Amino acid sequence: MVASYFFEIDDYPLSIDPFISTDFNFKIISDFLYYRLKDEINCKIVNLDKNIIEIRLFDYFLERNIYSENFVKCFHRHIHEKTPYFKYLIFIEKVVVVSQDAFRLYTRTSLDFFKEVFQSHFIIPVTFLGKPIKKGEFIKNQDGFKIISEDKTYNFLVNKSCENTIGFLKEGNLDLTAFSHPNELLLTDCSNNSYLFDRYKLESVRGSLVYYLKFFNQQFGEYFEEIRKLLHEEIKNNPFLIPVSDFLGSESKNRIIKTPNKRSSVLGTVKIGYSNYFPNKKIAVALQKVLLKRYAVSSVIVEFDNLQLLIENMNNVDIVLSITFPVIDNLNILLLDILPDVSSELQKQILKDFQLGNFTKIASYTSFTRSMLPIFCSQYYYFKKLERRIEVSSFGEIIIDDD
């Protein structure tokens, strides 16, 4: 019998191509679409030496005619085509086939989270021609999309309306609400509907989404730390937003900030752009207040219906509220994402400390970059059906243990 699951998600992935797509919704669904390495479950990842790692495939892959060469070709494609994920593989010197069920990676350095890189959603088996080998079939429908695999069907209901979510819960069909889409009604209206708790359980976990501001006007640079502090004061005790002081998600502490004596020299009206996902508007409005009250800078808010439209119109705004996330299950990987926005000297220092594992030291000088200011980290809240053994990881993986 084919098992069916019903999940809510706030939007479609921008793409389902693992060599192109870098958005969070793709990461959420990728495990249902493609095969990936899982240490001690479908493979064994062994450190033969500090710079040599061997991956031995279990019968799970061999029975599906997936061999070491299929994974090696994936690494080669990322490296040769310099895909968006290439930067996470820059420490790899070469990848070679050892046997039908084993391959080795030779690295330029030793990092603690190499295992997490190799088990990430963008390392998948591909055919001889480099085409991804699918685990499930992606089918769009009227309400969203579904992914059909060997013995399971995963139905994804695309919805951004908080009110509609409550309606879906009342109908009792959902197995899991959209965890990455903050929904205040889950914490207010639902608490007054005790009958929901006969079928659902409210769960919470710290997320890995990092909200940051991207400034295209360099004149704001000297005010970054003060702007962040004022934003944290403007948005207090929000259950979905954790104030942070750097890209590694360090929680913000009440510390004295050096504030410039002069006010901003920015002239004219500033445009603040964001995509229409909660709580982006709340953050944009708070920023608008801060700019006006503290710096006498007027601004207008420009809302884009989805992430794709925001990306296409980046050049038409002065400040963008955006989100980043670690593509592997380790926040430290975000350091590679900010490298292009720091000086060449700091790039060398970050890479040096990155290789040495000095992440506490790195955090101290990644409080902000030339144009990016991290401000909040996410906190996920979601309802899951009591009869289902489902949970959500901090890094956005839906874990199902119903077997």
Coordinates of C-alpha atoms in Angstrom, one line a residue:
M1 CA 0.0 0.0 0.0
V2 CA 1.3 3.4 -0.9
A3 CA 1.5 5.8 2.1
S4 CA 0.3 9.4 1.5
Y5 CA 1.5 12.5 3.4
F6 CA 0.0 16.0 3.3
F7 CA 2.4 18.9 4.0
E8 CA 1.9 22.6 3.8
I9 CA 4.6 24.8 2.1
D10 CA 4.6 28.6 1.6
D11 CA 5.6 28.5 -2.1
Y12 CA 6.9 26.5 -5.0
P13 CA 10.6 25.9 -5.3
L14 CA 12.2 28.2 -7.8
S15 CA 13.6 25.2 -9.6
I16 CA 14.0 21.4 -8.9
D17 CA 17.3 21.2 -10.7
P18 CA 19.9 20.2 -8.0
F19 CA 22.7 21.9 -10.0
I20 CA 20.8 25.2 -10.2
S21 CA 18.3 25.6 -7.4
T22 CA 19.5 27.3 -4.2
D23 CA 16.2 28.3 -2.5
F24 CA 15.1 27.0 0.8
N25 CA 11.9 25.3 -0.5
F26 CA 13.9 23.2 -2.8
K27 CA 16.1 22.1 0.1
I28 CA 12.9 21.1 2.0
I29 CA 11.6 18.8 -0.7
S30 CA 14.9 17.6 -2.2
D31 CA 15.1 14.5 0.0
F32 CA 11.9 13.3 -1.5
L33 CA 13.0 14.0 -5.1
Y34 CA 16.6 12.6 -5.1
Y35 CA 18.8 10.0 -3.5
R36 CA 21.5 11.3 -1.2
L37 CA 24.2 9.9 1.0
K38 CA 23.4 9.1 4.6
D39 CA 26.2 7.9 6.8
E40 CA 25.4 4.5 8.5
I41 CA 22.1 4.3 6.7
N42 CA 22.8 3.8 3.1
C43 CA 26.6 4.3 3.1
K44 CA 29.7 4.4 5.3
I45 CA 31.9 7.6 5.3
V46 CA 35.4 6.7 6.5
N47 CA 38.4 9.0 7.2
L48 CA 41.3 7.0 5.8
D49 CA 43.7 9.9 6.5
K50 CA 43.3 13.5 7.4
N51 CA 43.0 14.4 3.7
I52 CA 41.5 11.2 2.3
I53 CA 37.8 10.2 2.8
E54 CA 36.3 7.0 1.4
I55 CA 32.6 6.6 0.9
R56 CA 31.3 3.0 0.7
L57 CA 27.9 2.4 -0.7
F58 CA 25.4 -0.1 0.9
D59 CA 23.2 -2.4 -1.0
Y60 CA 20.4 0.2 -0.8
F61 CA 22.1 1.9 -3.8
L62 CA 23.5 -1.2 -5.6
E63 CA 20.0 -2.7 -5.7
R64 CA 18.8 0.4 -7.5
N65 CA 21.8 0.2 -10.0
I66 CA 23.4 3.3 -8.4
Y67 CA 27.1 3.0 -8.1
S68 CA 30.1 5.0 -7.0
E69 CA 30.7 6.4 -10.5
N70 CA 27.2 8.0 -10.4
F71 CA 28.2 10.1 -7.3
V72 CA 31.7 10.8 -8.7
K73 CA 30.1 12.3 -11.8
C74 CA 28.0 14.6 -9.6
F75 CA 31.1 16.0 -7.9
H76 CA 32.8 16.5 -11.3
R77 CA 29.8 18.3 -12.7
H78 CA 29.6 20.7 -9.8
I79 CA 33.3 21.4 -10.1
H80 CA 33.7 21.6 -13.9
E81 CA 30.5 23.7 -14.4
K82 CA 31.2 25.8 -11.3
T83 CA 27.6 25.5 -10.2
P84 CA 26.2 27.6 -7.3
Y85 CA 27.4 24.8 -5.0
F86 CA 31.0 24.7 -6.3
K87 CA 32.2 27.1 -3.5
Y88 CA 31.3 24.4 -0.9
L89 CA 33.6 21.9 -2.7
I90 CA 36.7 24.1 -3.2
F91 CA 38.6 22.1 -0.6
I92 CA 38.4 19.0 -2.8
E93 CA 41.5 18.2 -4.8
K94 CA 40.1 15.2 -6.7
V95 CA 37.4 12.5 -6.5
V96 CA 38.1 9.0 -7.9
V97 CA 36.3 5.7 -8.2
V98 CA 37.8 2.9 -6.1
S99 CA 35.3 0.1 -7.0
Q100 CA 31.7 -0.3 -8.0
D101 CA 30.6 0.4 -4.4
A102 CA 33.3 2.8 -3.2
F103 CA 34.9 6.1 -4.1
R104 CA 37.5 8.4 -2.5
L105 CA 37.8 12.2 -2.0
Y106 CA 41.2 13.8 -1.7
T107 CA 41.0 17.1 0.1
R108 CA 43.4 20.1 0.4
T109 CA 42.6 20.4 4.1
S110 CA 40.8 18.7 6.9
L111 CA 37.4 20.1 8.1
D112 CA 35.2 18.8 10.8
F113 CA 32.0 19.0 8.7
F114 CA 33.1 17.3 5.5
K115 CA 30.7 14.5 6.3
E116 CA 27.9 17.0 6.3
V117 CA 28.9 18.4 3.0
F118 CA 28.9 15.0 1.4
Q119 CA 25.5 14.2 2.8
S120 CA 24.0 17.4 1.6
H121 CA 21.0 17.7 -0.8
F122 CA 23.2 18.8 -3.8
I123 CA 25.3 15.6 -3.8
I124 CA 23.2 13.1 -5.7
P125 CA 23.8 10.3 -8.1
V126 CA 23.7 11.2 -11.8
T127 CA 23.7 9.2 -15.0
F128 CA 26.6 8.8 -17.4
L129 CA 25.4 12.0 -19.1
G130 CA 25.2 13.9 -15.9
K131 CA 21.4 13.8 -15.5
P132 CA 20.1 13.5 -11.9
I133 CA 18.7 10.1 -11.0
K134 CA 15.3 10.7 -9.6
K135 CA 13.9 9.1 -6.4
G136 CA 10.5 10.7 -6.9
E137 CA 8.5 12.3 -9.7
F138 CA 7.5 16.0 -9.3
I139 CA 4.0 16.7 -10.5
K140 CA 2.3 20.2 -10.3
N141 CA -1.4 20.3 -9.5
Q142 CA -4.1 22.9 -8.8
D143 CA -3.3 23.3 -5.1
G144 CA 0.5 22.8 -5.2
F145 CA 2.5 19.8 -6.2
K146 CA 3.1 16.2 -5.3
I147 CA 6.1 13.9 -5.3
I148 CA 5.5 10.2 -6.1
S149 CA 8.3 7.8 -5.0
E150 CA 8.5 4.0 -4.9
D151 CA 6.1 3.5 -2.1
K152 CA 5.0 7.0 -0.9
T153 CA 3.2 10.0 -2.2
Y154 CA 4.1 13.4 -0.7
N155 CA 1.4 16.0 -1.3
F156 CA 2.5 19.7 -0.8
L157 CA -0.2 22.3 -0.4
V158 CA 1.1 25.7 -1.4
N159 CA -0.3 28.4 0.9
K160 CA 0.8 31.7 2.5
S161 CA -2.5 32.6 4.1
C162 CA -2.4 32.2 7.9
E163 CA -6.2 32.0 8.0
N164 CA -6.3 29.2 5.4
T165 CA -3.9 27.2 7.5
I166 CA -6.3 27.2 10.4
G167 CA -9.0 26.0 8.0
F168 CA -6.8 23.1 6.8
L169 CA -6.2 22.1 10.4
K170 CA -9.9 22.1 11.2
E171 CA -10.4 19.8 8.2
G172 CA -7.8 17.5 9.7
N173 CA -6.1 16.6 6.4
L174 CA -2.7 18.2 7.0
D175 CA 0.1 16.1 8.5
L176 CA 2.4 19.1 8.9
T177 CA 2.0 22.9 8.6
A178 CA 4.5 25.1 6.9
F179 CA 7.3 25.4 9.5
S180 CA 9.4 28.0 7.6
H181 CA 6.4 30.4 7.2
P182 CA 5.8 32.1 10.6
N183 CA 2.1 32.0 11.4
E184 CA 1.0 34.0 14.5
L185 CA -2.4 32.4 14.4
L186 CA -0.8 29.0 15.4
L187 CA 0.1 30.6 18.7
T188 CA -3.1 32.7 19.2
D189 CA -6.3 31.3 17.6
C190 CA -5.2 27.7 17.8
S191 CA -4.6 28.0 21.6
N192 CA -8.3 28.8 21.9
N193 CA -9.4 25.8 19.8
S194 CA -8.7 22.9 22.2
Y195 CA -10.2 20.3 19.8
L196 CA -7.2 20.8 17.5
F197 CA -5.0 19.4 20.2
D198 CA -6.9 16.1 20.1
R199 CA -5.4 15.6 16.6
Y200 CA -2.3 17.8 16.4
K201 CA 0.7 18.8 18.5
L202 CA 2.4 22.2 18.4
E203 CA 6.2 21.9 18.1
S204 CA 9.0 24.4 18.0
V205 CA 12.6 24.3 17.0
R206 CA 15.2 26.9 16.4
G207 CA 15.6 27.4 12.7
S208 CA 18.6 28.2 10.5
L209 CA 17.2 30.9 8.3
V210 CA 19.2 34.2 8.8
Y211 CA 17.4 37.4 8.0
Y212 CA 19.7 40.1 6.8
L213 CA 19.6 43.6 5.2
K214 CA 21.4 44.2 1.9
F215 CA 22.3 47.9 1.4
F216 CA 23.0 49.2 -2.0
N217 CA 23.7 52.6 -0.6
Q218 CA 27.2 52.5 1.0
Q219 CA 26.5 55.6 3.1
F220 CA 24.7 53.5 5.7
G221 CA 27.8 51.4 6.4
E222 CA 29.0 53.3 9.5
Y223 CA 25.5 53.0 11.1
F224 CA 25.1 49.2 10.7
E225 CA 25.6 48.2 14.3
E226 CA 23.3 51.0 15.5
I227 CA 20.6 50.1 13.0
R228 CA 20.7 46.5 14.1
K229 CA 20.4 47.5 17.8
L230 CA 17.5 49.8 17.1
L231 CA 15.7 47.1 15.0
H232 CA 16.1 44.7 17.9
E233 CA 14.5 47.3 20.2
E234 CA 11.7 47.9 17.7
I235 CA 10.9 44.2 17.4
K236 CA 11.0 42.8 20.9
N237 CA 10.0 39.3 22.1
N238 CA 8.8 38.1 18.7
P239 CA 8.5 34.3 19.0
F240 CA 9.5 33.8 15.4
L241 CA 12.6 36.1 15.4
I242 CA 15.7 35.6 17.4
P243 CA 17.9 38.8 17.5
V244 CA 21.5 37.9 16.3
S245 CA 24.7 39.7 16.0
D246 CA 26.5 37.9 13.2
F247 CA 25.9 35.4 10.3
L248 CA 26.7 32.4 12.5
G249 CA 23.5 33.1 14.5
S250 CA 25.1 34.3 17.7
E251 CA 22.4 35.7 19.9
S252 CA 22.5 39.5 20.3
K253 CA 23.6 40.8 23.7
N254 CA 23.0 44.1 25.2
R255 CA 26.3 45.8 24.6
I256 CA 27.4 49.3 24.1
I257 CA 27.5 50.4 20.5
K258 CA 29.6 53.2 19.2
T259 CA 27.2 55.5 17.5
P260 CA 28.3 58.2 15.0
N261 CA 27.7 61.7 16.2
K262 CA 26.5 62.9 12.9
R263 CA 23.3 61.9 11.2
S264 CA 23.0 60.1 7.9
S265 CA 24.0 62.2 4.9
V266 CA 21.6 60.1 2.7
L267 CA 19.4 62.4 0.6
G268 CA 16.1 61.6 -1.0
T269 CA 13.7 58.8 -0.4
V270 CA 15.0 55.3 0.1
K271 CA 13.2 52.2 -1.3
I272 CA 13.0 49.1 1.0
G273 CA 12.2 45.9 -0.9
Y274 CA 11.0 42.6 0.5
S275 CA 9.1 39.5 -0.6
N276 CA 5.6 38.9 0.6
Y277 CA 6.3 36.3 3.3
F278 CA 5.5 36.9 7.0
P279 CA 7.2 38.5 9.0
N280 CA 9.1 40.4 6.3
K281 CA 6.7 43.3 6.2
K282 CA 7.0 43.6 10.0
I283 CA 10.7 43.9 9.7
A284 CA 10.5 46.4 6.8
V285 CA 8.1 48.6 8.7
A286 CA 10.4 48.6 11.7
L287 CA 13.3 49.6 9.6
Q288 CA 11.3 52.4 8.0
K289 CA 10.6 53.7 11.6
V290 CA 14.3 53.5 12.6
L291 CA 15.5 55.3 9.5
L292 CA 13.1 58.1 10.0
K293 CA 13.3 58.6 13.8
R294 CA 17.1 58.2 14.1
Y295 CA 18.5 59.4 10.8
A296 CA 15.7 61.5 9.4
V297 CA 15.7 59.4 6.2
S298 CA 12.3 58.9 4.6
S299 CA 11.6 55.7 2.8
V300 CA 8.9 53.8 0.9
I301 CA 8.3 50.0 1.2
V302 CA 8.1 48.0 -2.0
E303 CA 6.5 44.5 -1.6
F304 CA 7.1 41.8 -4.2
D305 CA 4.7 38.9 -4.3
N306 CA 7.4 36.2 -4.2
L307 CA 11.2 35.6 -4.0
Q308 CA 11.7 35.4 -7.8
L309 CA 10.2 38.9 -8.3
L310 CA 12.4 40.3 -5.6
I311 CA 15.5 38.8 -7.2
E312 CA 14.5 40.2 -10.6
N313 CA 14.1 43.7 -9.1
M314 CA 17.1 43.9 -6.8
N315 CA 18.5 46.9 -8.8
N316 CA 15.3 48.9 -8.3
V317 CA 15.5 49.2 -4.6
D318 CA 18.1 50.7 -2.1
I319 CA 17.7 48.2 0.7
V320 CA 16.6 44.6 0.5
L321 CA 15.4 42.4 3.3
S322 CA 16.6 38.9 2.4
I323 CA 17.2 35.5 3.9
T324 CA 20.1 33.1 3.7
F325 CA 20.5 29.7 5.2
P326 CA 23.3 27.0 5.4
V327 CA 23.1 24.6 2.5
I328 CA 24.5 21.9 4.7
D329 CA 23.6 21.1 8.3
N330 CA 26.1 23.5 9.8
L331 CA 25.8 27.3 10.2
N332 CA 29.5 27.8 9.7
I333 CA 29.2 27.1 6.0
L334 CA 27.5 30.6 5.7
L335 CA 31.0 32.1 6.0
L336 CA 31.6 31.0 2.4
D337 CA 28.5 32.8 1.3
I338 CA 29.6 36.2 2.6
L339 CA 33.2 36.0 1.2
P340 CA 32.5 38.0 -2.0
D341 CA 31.3 40.9 0.2
V342 CA 34.4 41.4 2.3
S343 CA 37.9 42.7 1.5
S344 CA 40.4 40.4 -0.1
E345 CA 42.5 40.6 3.1
L346 CA 39.6 39.5 5.2
Q347 CA 38.8 36.8 2.7
K348 CA 42.2 35.3 3.3
Q349 CA 41.9 35.5 7.0
I350 CA 38.4 33.9 7.0
L351 CA 39.6 31.0 4.8
K352 CA 42.6 30.5 7.0
D353 CA 40.6 30.4 10.2
F354 CA 37.9 28.4 8.4
Q355 CA 40.5 25.7 7.7
L356 CA 41.8 25.8 11.2
G357 CA 38.2 25.6 12.7
N358 CA 38.5 29.0 14.5
F359 CA 34.8 29.8 14.1
T360 CA 34.5 31.8 17.3
K361 CA 37.2 34.1 16.0
I362 CA 35.6 34.3 12.6
A363 CA 32.2 35.3 14.2
S364 CA 33.9 38.3 15.8
Y365 CA 34.6 39.9 12.4
T366 CA 31.6 38.7 10.5
S367 CA 29.1 40.8 12.4
F368 CA 28.4 42.5 9.1
T369 CA 30.1 42.8 5.7
R370 CA 30.4 45.8 3.2
S371 CA 26.7 45.7 2.4
M372 CA 25.0 42.9 4.4
L373 CA 23.8 43.2 8.0
P374 CA 22.5 40.1 9.7
I375 CA 19.6 40.9 12.1
F376 CA 17.5 37.9 13.1
C377 CA 17.5 34.1 13.1
S378 CA 14.3 32.1 12.7
Q379 CA 12.3 30.1 15.2
Y380 CA 10.1 27.4 13.6
Y381 CA 6.6 26.7 15.0
Y382 CA 4.5 24.0 13.4
F383 CA 1.6 21.7 14.0
K384 CA 2.0 18.0 13.2
K385 CA -0.6 15.3 13.3
L386 CA -0.3 13.2 16.5
E387 CA -0.7 9.9 14.7
R388 CA 2.3 10.7 12.4
R389 CA 5.9 10.3 13.6
I390 CA 7.2 13.4 11.9
E391 CA 9.6 16.1 13.0
V392 CA 11.5 19.0 11.5
S393 CA 15.2 19.6 11.9
S394 CA 16.7 23.0 12.5
F395 CA 18.1 22.9 9.0
G396 CA 14.8 22.3 7.3
E397 CA 14.6 18.6 6.8
I398 CA 11.3 16.8 7.3
I399 CA 12.1 13.6 9.1
I400 CA 9.6 10.8 8.8
D401 CA 9.8 7.7 11.0
D402 CA 6.5 6.1 10.2
D403 CA 8.0 2.9 8.8

